[in-house]
Coordinates of C-alpha atoms and ligand atoms in Angstrom, one line a residue:
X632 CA -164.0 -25.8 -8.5
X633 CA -163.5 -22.3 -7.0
X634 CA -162.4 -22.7 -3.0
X635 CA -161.8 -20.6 -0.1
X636 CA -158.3 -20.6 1.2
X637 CA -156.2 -18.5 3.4
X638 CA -152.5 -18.3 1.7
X639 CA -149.5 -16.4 4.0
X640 CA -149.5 -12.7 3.4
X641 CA -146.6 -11.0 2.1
X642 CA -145.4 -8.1 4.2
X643 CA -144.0 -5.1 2.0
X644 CA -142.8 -3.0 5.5
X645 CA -145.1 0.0 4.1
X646 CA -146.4 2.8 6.3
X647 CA -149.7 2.2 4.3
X648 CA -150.1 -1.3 5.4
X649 CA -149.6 -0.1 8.6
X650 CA -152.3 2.9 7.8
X651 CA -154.4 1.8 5.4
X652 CA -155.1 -1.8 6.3
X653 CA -154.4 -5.0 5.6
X654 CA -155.9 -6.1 2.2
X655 CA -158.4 -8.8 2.7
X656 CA -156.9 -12.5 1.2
X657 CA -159.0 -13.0 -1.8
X658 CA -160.0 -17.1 -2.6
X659 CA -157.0 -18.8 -4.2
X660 CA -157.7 -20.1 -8.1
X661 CA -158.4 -24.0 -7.8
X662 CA -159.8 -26.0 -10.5
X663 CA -160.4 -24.5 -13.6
X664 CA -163.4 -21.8 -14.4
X665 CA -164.6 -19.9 -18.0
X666 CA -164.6 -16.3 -17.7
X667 CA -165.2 -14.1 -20.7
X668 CA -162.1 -11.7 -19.6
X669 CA -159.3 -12.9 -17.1
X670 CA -157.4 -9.8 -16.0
X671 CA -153.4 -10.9 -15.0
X672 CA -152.6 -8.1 -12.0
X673 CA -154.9 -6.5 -9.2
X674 CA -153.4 -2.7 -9.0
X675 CA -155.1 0.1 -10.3
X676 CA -154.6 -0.7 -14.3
X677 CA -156.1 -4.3 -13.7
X678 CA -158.8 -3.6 -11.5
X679 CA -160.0 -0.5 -13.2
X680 CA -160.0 -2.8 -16.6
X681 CA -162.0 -5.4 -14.1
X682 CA -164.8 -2.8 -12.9
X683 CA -165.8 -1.0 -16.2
X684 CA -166.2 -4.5 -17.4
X685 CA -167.9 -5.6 -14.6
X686 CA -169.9 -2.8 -14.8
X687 CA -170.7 -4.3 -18.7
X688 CA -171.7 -6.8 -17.8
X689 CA -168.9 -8.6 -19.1
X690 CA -168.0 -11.9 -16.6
X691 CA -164.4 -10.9 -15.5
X692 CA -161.7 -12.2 -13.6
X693 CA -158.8 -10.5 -11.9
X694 CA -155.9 -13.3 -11.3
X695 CA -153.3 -11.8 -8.8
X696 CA -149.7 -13.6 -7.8
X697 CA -149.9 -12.1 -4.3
X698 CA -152.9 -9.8 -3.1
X699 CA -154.5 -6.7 -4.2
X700 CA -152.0 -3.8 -4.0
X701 CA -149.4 -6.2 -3.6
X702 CA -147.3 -4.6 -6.8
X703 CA -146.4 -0.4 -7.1
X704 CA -150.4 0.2 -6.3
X705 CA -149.9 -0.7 -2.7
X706 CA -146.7 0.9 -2.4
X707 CA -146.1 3.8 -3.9
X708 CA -145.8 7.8 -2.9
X709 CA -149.9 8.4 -3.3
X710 CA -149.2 11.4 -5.7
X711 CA -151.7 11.5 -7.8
X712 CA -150.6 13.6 -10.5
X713 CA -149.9 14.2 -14.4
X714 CA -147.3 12.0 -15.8
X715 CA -146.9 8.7 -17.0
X716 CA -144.3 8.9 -19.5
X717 CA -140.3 10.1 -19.8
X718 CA -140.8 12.2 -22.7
X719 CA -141.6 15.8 -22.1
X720 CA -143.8 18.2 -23.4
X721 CA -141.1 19.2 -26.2
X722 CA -140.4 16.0 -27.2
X723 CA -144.1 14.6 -27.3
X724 CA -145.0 17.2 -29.5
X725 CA -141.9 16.9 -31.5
X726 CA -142.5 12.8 -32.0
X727 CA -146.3 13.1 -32.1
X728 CA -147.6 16.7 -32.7
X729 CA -149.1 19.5 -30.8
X730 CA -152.4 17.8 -31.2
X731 CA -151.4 14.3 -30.3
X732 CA -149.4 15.8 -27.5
X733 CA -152.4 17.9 -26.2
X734 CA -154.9 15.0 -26.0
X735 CA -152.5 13.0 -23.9
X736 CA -151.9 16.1 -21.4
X737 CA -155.8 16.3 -21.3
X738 CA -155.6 12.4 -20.2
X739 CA -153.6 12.6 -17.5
X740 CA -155.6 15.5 -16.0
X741 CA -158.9 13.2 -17.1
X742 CA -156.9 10.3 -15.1
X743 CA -156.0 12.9 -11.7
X744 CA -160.2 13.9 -11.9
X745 CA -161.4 10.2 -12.3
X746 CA -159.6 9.1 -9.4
X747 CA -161.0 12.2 -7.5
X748 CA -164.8 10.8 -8.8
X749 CA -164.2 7.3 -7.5
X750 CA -163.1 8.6 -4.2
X751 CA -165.9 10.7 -3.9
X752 CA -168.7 8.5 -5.0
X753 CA -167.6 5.7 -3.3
X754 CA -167.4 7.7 -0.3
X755 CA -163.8 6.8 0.5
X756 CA -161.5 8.9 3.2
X757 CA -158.0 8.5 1.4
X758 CA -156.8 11.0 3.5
X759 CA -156.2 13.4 0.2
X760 CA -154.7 16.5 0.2
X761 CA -152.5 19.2 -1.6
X762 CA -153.7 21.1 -4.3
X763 CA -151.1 20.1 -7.3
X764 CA -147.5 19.6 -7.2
X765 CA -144.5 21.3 -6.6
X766 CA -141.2 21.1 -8.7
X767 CA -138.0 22.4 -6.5
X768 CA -135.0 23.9 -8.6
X769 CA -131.9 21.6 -6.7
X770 CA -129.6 24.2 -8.2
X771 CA -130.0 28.2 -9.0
X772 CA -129.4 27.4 -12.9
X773 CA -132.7 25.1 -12.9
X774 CA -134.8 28.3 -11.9
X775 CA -134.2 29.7 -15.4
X776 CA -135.7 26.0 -16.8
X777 CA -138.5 26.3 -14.2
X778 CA -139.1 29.2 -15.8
X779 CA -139.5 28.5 -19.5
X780 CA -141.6 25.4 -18.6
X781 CA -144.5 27.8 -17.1
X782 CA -144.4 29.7 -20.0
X783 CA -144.2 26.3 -22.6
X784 CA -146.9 24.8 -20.4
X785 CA -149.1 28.3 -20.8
X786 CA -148.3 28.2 -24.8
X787 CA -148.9 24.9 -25.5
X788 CA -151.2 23.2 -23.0
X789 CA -153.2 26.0 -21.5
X790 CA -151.8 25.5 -18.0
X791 CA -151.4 28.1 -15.4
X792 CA -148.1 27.0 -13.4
X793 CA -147.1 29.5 -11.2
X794 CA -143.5 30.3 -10.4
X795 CA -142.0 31.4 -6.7
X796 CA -138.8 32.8 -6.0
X797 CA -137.1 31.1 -3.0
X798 CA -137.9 34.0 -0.8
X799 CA -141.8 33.5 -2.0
X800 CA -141.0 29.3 -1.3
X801 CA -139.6 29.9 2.5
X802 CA -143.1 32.1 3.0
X803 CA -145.4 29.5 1.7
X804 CA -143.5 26.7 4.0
X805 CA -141.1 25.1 1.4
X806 CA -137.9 25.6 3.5
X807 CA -134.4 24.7 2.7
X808 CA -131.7 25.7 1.6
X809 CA -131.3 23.5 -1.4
X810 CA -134.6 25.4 -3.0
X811 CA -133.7 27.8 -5.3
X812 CA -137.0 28.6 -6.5
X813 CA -140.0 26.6 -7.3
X814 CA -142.8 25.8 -10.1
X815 CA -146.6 24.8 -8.9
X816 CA -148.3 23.4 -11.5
X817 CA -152.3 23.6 -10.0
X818 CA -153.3 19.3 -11.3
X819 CA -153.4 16.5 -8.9
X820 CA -153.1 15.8 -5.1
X821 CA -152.2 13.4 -2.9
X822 CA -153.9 10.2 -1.3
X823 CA -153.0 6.9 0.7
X824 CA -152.4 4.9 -2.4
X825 CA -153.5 1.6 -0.4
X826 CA -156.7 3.1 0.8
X827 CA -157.2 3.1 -3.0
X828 CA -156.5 0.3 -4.3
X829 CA -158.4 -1.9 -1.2
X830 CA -161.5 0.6 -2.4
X831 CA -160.9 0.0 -5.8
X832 CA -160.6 -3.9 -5.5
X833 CA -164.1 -3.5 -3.2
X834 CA -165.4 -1.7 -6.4
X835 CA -164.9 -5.0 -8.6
X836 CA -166.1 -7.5 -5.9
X837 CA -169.5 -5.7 -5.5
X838 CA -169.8 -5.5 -9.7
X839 CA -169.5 -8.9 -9.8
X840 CA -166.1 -9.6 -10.9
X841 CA -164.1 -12.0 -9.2
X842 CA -160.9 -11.7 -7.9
X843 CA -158.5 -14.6 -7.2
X844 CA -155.6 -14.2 -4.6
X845 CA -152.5 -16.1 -4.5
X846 CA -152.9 -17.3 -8.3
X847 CA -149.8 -16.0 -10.0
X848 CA -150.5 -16.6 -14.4
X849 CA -147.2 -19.0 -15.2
X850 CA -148.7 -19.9 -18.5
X851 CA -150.8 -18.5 -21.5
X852 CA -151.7 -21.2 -24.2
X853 CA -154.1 -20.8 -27.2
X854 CA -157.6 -23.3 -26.1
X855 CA -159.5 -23.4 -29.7
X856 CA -161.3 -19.7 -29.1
X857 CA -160.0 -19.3 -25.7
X858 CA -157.0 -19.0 -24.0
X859 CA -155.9 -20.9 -21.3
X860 CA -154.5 -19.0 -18.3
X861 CA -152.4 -21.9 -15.9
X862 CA -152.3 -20.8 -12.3
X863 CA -150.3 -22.8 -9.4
X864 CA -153.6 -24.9 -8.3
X865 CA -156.3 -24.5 -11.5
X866 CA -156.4 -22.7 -14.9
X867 CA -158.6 -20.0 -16.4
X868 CA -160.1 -19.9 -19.7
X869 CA -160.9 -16.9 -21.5
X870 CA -162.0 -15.2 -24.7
X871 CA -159.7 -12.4 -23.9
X872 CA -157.0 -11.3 -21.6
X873 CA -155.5 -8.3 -19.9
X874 CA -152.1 -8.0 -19.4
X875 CA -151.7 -5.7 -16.1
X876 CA -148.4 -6.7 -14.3
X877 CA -146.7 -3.4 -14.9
X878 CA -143.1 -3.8 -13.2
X879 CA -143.8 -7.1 -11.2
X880 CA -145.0 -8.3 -14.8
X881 CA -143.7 -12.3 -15.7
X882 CA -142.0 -12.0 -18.4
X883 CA -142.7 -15.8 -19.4
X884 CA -147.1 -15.4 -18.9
X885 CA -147.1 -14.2 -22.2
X886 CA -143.4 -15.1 -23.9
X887 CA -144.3 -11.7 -25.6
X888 CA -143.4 -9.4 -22.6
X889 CA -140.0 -11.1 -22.4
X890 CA -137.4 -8.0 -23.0
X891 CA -140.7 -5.5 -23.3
X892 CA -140.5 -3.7 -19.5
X893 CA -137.4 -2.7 -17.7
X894 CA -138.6 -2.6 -13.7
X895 CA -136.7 -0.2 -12.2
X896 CA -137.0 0.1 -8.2
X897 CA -137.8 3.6 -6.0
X898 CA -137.8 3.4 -2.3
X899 CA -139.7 5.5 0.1
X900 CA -138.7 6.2 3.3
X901 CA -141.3 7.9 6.1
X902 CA -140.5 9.1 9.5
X903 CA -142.2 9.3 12.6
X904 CA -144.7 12.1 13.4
X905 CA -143.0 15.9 13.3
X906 CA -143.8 18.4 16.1
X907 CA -144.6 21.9 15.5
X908 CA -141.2 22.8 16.6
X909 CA -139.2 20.5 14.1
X910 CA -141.3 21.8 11.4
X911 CA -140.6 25.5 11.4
X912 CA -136.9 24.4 12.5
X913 CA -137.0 23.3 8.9
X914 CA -139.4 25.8 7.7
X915 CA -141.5 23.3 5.9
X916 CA -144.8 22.9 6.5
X917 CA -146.7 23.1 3.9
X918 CA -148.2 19.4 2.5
X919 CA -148.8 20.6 -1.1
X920 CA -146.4 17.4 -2.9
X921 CA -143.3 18.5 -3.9
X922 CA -140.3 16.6 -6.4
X923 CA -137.5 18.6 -7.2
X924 CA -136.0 19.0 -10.8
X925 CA -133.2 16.2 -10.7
X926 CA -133.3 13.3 -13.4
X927 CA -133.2 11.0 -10.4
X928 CA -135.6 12.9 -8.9
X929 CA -136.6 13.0 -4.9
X930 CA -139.9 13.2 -4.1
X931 CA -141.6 14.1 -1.3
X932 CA -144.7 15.3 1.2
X933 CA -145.8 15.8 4.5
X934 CA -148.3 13.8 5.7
X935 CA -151.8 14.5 7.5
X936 CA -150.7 13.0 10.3
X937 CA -147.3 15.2 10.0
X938 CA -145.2 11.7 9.0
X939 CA -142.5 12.9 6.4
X940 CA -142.9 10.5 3.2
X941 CA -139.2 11.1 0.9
X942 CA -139.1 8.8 -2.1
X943 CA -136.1 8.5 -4.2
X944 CA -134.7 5.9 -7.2
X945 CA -134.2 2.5 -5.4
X946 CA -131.0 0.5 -6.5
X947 CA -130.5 -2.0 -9.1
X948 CA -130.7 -5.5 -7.2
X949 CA -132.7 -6.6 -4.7
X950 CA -130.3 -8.8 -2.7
X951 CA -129.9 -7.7 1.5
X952 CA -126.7 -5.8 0.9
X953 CA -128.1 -4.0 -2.2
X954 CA -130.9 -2.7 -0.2
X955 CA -129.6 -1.8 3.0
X956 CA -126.8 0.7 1.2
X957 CA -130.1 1.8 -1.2
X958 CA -131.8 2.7 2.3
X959 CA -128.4 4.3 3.2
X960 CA -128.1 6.4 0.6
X961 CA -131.9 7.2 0.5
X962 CA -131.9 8.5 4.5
X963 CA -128.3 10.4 4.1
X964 CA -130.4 12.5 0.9
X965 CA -133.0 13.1 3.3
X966 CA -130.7 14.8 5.7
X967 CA -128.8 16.6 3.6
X968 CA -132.2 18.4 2.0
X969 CA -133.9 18.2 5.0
X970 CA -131.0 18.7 7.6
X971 CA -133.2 19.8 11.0
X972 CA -134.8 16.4 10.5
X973 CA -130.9 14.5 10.9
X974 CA -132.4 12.9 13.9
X975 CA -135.9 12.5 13.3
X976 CA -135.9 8.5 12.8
X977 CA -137.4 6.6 9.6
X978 CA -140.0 4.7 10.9
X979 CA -141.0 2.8 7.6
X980 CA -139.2 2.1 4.6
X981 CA -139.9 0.0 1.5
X982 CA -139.5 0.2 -2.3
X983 CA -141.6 -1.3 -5.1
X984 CA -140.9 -1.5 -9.4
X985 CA -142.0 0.9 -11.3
X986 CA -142.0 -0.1 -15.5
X987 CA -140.6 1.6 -18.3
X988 CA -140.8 0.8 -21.8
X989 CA -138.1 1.1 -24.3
X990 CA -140.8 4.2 -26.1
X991 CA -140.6 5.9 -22.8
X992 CA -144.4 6.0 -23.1
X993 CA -146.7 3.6 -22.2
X994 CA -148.8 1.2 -24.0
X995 CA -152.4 0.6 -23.9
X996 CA -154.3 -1.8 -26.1
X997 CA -154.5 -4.7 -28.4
X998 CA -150.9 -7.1 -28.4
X999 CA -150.3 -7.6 -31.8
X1000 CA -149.9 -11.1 -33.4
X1001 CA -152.0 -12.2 -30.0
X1002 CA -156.0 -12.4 -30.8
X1003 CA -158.0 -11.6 -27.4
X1004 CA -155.0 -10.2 -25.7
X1005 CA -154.7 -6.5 -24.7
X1006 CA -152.0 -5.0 -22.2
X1007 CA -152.0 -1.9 -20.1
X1008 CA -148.6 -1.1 -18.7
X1009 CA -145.7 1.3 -18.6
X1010 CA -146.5 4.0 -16.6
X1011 CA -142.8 5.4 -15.7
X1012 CA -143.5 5.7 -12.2
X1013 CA -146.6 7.7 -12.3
X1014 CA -149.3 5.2 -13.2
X1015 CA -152.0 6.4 -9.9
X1016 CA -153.9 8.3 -12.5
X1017 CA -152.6 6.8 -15.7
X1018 CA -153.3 3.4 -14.8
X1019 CA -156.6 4.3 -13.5
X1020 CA -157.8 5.3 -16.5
X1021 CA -156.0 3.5 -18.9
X1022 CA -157.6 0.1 -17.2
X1023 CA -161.1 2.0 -18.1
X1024 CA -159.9 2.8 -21.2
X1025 CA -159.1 -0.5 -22.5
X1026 CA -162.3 -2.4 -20.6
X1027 CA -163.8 -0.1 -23.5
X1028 CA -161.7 -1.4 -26.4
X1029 CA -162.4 -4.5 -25.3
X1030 CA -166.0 -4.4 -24.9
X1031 CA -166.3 -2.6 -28.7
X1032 CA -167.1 1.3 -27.0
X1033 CA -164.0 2.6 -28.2
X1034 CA -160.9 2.0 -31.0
X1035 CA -157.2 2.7 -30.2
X1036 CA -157.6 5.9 -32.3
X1037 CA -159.8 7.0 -29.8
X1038 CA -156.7 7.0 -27.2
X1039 CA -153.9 9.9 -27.4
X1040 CA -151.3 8.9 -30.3
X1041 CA -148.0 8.4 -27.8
X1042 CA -150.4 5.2 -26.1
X1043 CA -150.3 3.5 -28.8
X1044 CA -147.2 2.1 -29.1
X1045 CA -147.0 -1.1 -28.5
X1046 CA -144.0 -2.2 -26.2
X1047 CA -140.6 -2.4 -28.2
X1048 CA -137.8 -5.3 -26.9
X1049 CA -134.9 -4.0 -25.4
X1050 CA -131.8 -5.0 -27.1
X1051 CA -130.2 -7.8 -25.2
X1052 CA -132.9 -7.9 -22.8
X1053 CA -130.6 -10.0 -20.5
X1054 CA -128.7 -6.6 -20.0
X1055 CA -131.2 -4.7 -19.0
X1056 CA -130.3 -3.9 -15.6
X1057 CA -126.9 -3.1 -16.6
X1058 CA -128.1 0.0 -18.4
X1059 CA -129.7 1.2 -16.2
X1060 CA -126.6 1.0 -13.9
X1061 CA -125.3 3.1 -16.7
X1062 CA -128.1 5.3 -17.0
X1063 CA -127.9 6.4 -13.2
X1064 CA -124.2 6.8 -13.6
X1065 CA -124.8 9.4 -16.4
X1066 CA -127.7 11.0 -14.8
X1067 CA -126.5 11.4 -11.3
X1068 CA -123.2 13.5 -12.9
X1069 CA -126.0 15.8 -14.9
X1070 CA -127.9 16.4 -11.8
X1071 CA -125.0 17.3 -9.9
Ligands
FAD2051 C1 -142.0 3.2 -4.6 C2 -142.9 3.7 -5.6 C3 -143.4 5.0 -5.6 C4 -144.3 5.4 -6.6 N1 -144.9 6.7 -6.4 C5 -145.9 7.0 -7.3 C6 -146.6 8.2 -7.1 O1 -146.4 8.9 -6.1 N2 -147.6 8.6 -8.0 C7 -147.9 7.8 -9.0 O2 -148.7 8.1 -9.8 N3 -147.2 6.6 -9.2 C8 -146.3 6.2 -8.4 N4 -145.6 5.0 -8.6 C9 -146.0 4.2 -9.7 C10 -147.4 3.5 -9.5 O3 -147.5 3.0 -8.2 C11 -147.6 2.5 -10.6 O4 -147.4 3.0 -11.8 C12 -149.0 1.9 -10.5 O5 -149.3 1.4 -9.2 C13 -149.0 0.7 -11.5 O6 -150.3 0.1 -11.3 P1 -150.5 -1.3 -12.2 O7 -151.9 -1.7 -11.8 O8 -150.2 -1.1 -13.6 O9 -149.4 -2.3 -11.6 P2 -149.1 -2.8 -10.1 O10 -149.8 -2.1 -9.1 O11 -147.6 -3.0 -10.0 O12 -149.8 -4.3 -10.1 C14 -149.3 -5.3 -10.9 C15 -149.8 -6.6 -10.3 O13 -149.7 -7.7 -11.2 C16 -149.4 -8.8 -10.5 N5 -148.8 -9.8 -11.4 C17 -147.7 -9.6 -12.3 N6 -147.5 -10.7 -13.0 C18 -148.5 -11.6 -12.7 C19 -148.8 -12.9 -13.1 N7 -148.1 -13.5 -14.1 N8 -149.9 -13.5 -12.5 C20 -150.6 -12.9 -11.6 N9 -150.3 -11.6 -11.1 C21 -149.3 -11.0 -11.7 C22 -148.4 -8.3 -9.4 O14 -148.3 -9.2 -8.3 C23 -148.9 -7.0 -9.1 O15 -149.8 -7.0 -7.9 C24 -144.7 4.6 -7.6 C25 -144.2 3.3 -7.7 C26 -143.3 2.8 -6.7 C27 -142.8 1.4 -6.7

């Protein structure tokens, strides 16, 4: 028996759920119902999965612990741009091969133009803007690296990035003084990330795929042919499953994730509106997306409505007094790149998980040892384009259209444990302590 119900929301604090809307509380799971494909996660990689099935004709399911957008989808910087793994260009082709490396390259700009098509057809006003990205040397030396990845880029990939000196940066409206010189690389743009989602998850509803609020997976059991998805109030059972919880993934709904993912938390903070006096105080007013070359990287953008959105690696717990020195430190980087905004006030602040895998790429397709299972997850904080069309991707593995050789070699991988998984977090406390002394 499927029934209407109207659960408490969660409130994330995000400018986009201020901007973009609330998203709509989708029926809770009660009872038990037979879908051919239950989906575990509404963000981009499960609902994309959801639609192109949908669109198949395949009776689909998306089962979500909170509400749509309620993971990274709903919260993250809207930078829709190439990316998806922590390997770079040298070392993909070095583990994988010019080819291999070349074909994923040419699926993340695939991923940055299908979200473009979505929006487009389906008429949606995600605010976008910027035309690519902009990578910021933080120190002089890092103009020299800037450098030698336009020409690598050019070499190997056929992509025109274009280099500025920080005189050529000031003129185009990239003030500060901790720019030494910059790198725009002409893929991607930017969008309200929520807007998105909300669109996408319309998308799914209208193909006929249902989506279930409030129904967080706790359990995944082998039924005979099917397997058995146990929710708080019902159970699903399904020929096959998607595995799409990304960094808010339960480790226990299937045992095989346990020790797969590391979440690791970014926080975003955005201020109130600039005037036209604040911005050329700072000399920044351009709203291409910019990041600068740090390991723990800052990103940032200004906003069509002139809001400042700066992003930045969260901490490592999520207790009170974790987060509130996070936000600290977050807001005193802001000022010191950005130091005519010292008093401009944060008006929202928030931070999601992003997932990494232990490959440092992700991992789309069939779980080995489990029949009917697939997973699509591991984006390394840039999933907007790489989850979209990695959920399309696998709706065709599973419906027959395509075989994993048909995706780029470094997807491929399935997800490796982490040794002592328990320590996971630890690491990365030890990771950041080591990367924040080679940024300096
Ligand atoms: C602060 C922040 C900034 C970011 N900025 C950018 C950016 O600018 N550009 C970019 O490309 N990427 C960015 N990312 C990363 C990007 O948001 C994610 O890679 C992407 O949204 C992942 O989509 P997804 O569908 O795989 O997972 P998610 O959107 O995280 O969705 C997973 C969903 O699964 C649900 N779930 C998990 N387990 C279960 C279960 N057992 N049962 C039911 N439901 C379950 C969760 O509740 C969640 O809603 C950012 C992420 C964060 C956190």
């Amino acid at each position: 028996m499927l029934q209407q119900s109207k659960p408490p929301r969660e409130v994330i604090g995000s400018y986009w759920e201020a901007n973009a809307g609330q998203p709509r509380l989708d029926r809770q799971l009660m009872g038990n119902a037979l879908f051919d494909v239950a989906v575990i996660g509404a963000g981009y990689a499960g609902l994309s999965a959801a639609l192109k099935l949908a669109q198949s004709g395949v009776s689909v399911c998306v089962l979500e612990a909170e509400h749509v957008g309620f993971g990274a989808s709903g919260r993250n910087g809207g930078f829709c741009c190439l990316g998806g793994t922590k390997l770079d260009g040298r070392q993909l082709i070095r583990k994988f091969g010019l080819e291999e490396a070349r074909r994923f390259v040419a699926y993340q700009v695939a991923g940055i133009n299908l979200v473009a098509q979505r929006l487009e057809a389906w008429g949606v006003d995600a605010d976008r803007h910027s035309r690519g990205e902009m990578y910021l040397a933080h120190r002089s030396r890092d103009v020299a690296a800037l450098k030698s990845e336009a020409a690598f880029l050019k070499e190997n990939f056929g992509m025109k990035a274009r280099l500025l000196s920080k005189e050529a940066l000031g003129e185009e409206g990239f003030g500060g003084d901790g720019f030494h010189g910059g790198l725009h690389v002409p893929y991607g743009f930017a969008l309200n990330p929520m807007t998105y989602v909300l669109a996408l998850a319309d998308q799914v509803r209208k193909a006929g795929g249902g989506i279930f609020g409030k129904s967080p997976v706790t359990n995944l059991t082998r039924d005979g042919e099917r397997w058995h998805l146990e929710t708080m109030h019902g159970y699903v059972r399904a020929k096959k499953v998607v595995l799409a919880g990304n960094g808010y993934a339960r480790e226990n709904a299937p045992k095989w994730l346990y020790g797969r993912t590391l979440p690791v938390m970014s926080s975003i903070q955005v201020t109130r509106p600039l005037s036209d006096s604040e911005l050329s105080a700072q000399g920044w007013t351009s709203d291409t997306m910019a990041a600068d070359t740090r390991i723990l990287l800052h990103y940032f953008r200004l906003l069509p409505d002139r809001r400042f959105l700066f992003g930045t690696r969260g901490g490592i717990f999520d207790a009170e007094p974790a987060l509130t020195k996070m936000r600290k430190r977050a807001r005193s980087d802001f000022e010191t790149m950005f130091p005519a905004w010292a008093d401009v006030e944060t008006e929202h602040s928030w931070h999601g998980n992003v997932c990494m895998a232990r490959t440092l790429t992700p991992f789309v397709g069939a779980v080995p040892g489990m029949e009917g299972v697939y997973a699509a997850l591991g984006w390394h904080g840039s999933g907007i384009a790489m989850a979209s069309i990695s959920g399309e991707k696998l709706a065709g593995l599973i419906t027959g259209v395509l075989k994993q050789q048909d995706l780029p070699a470094p997807l491929q991988q399935p997800l490796k444990k982490f040794p002592l998984p328990l320590f996971r977090k630890f690491y990365l406390q030890g990771a950041y302590w080591l990367y924040g002394w080679q940024d300096a």
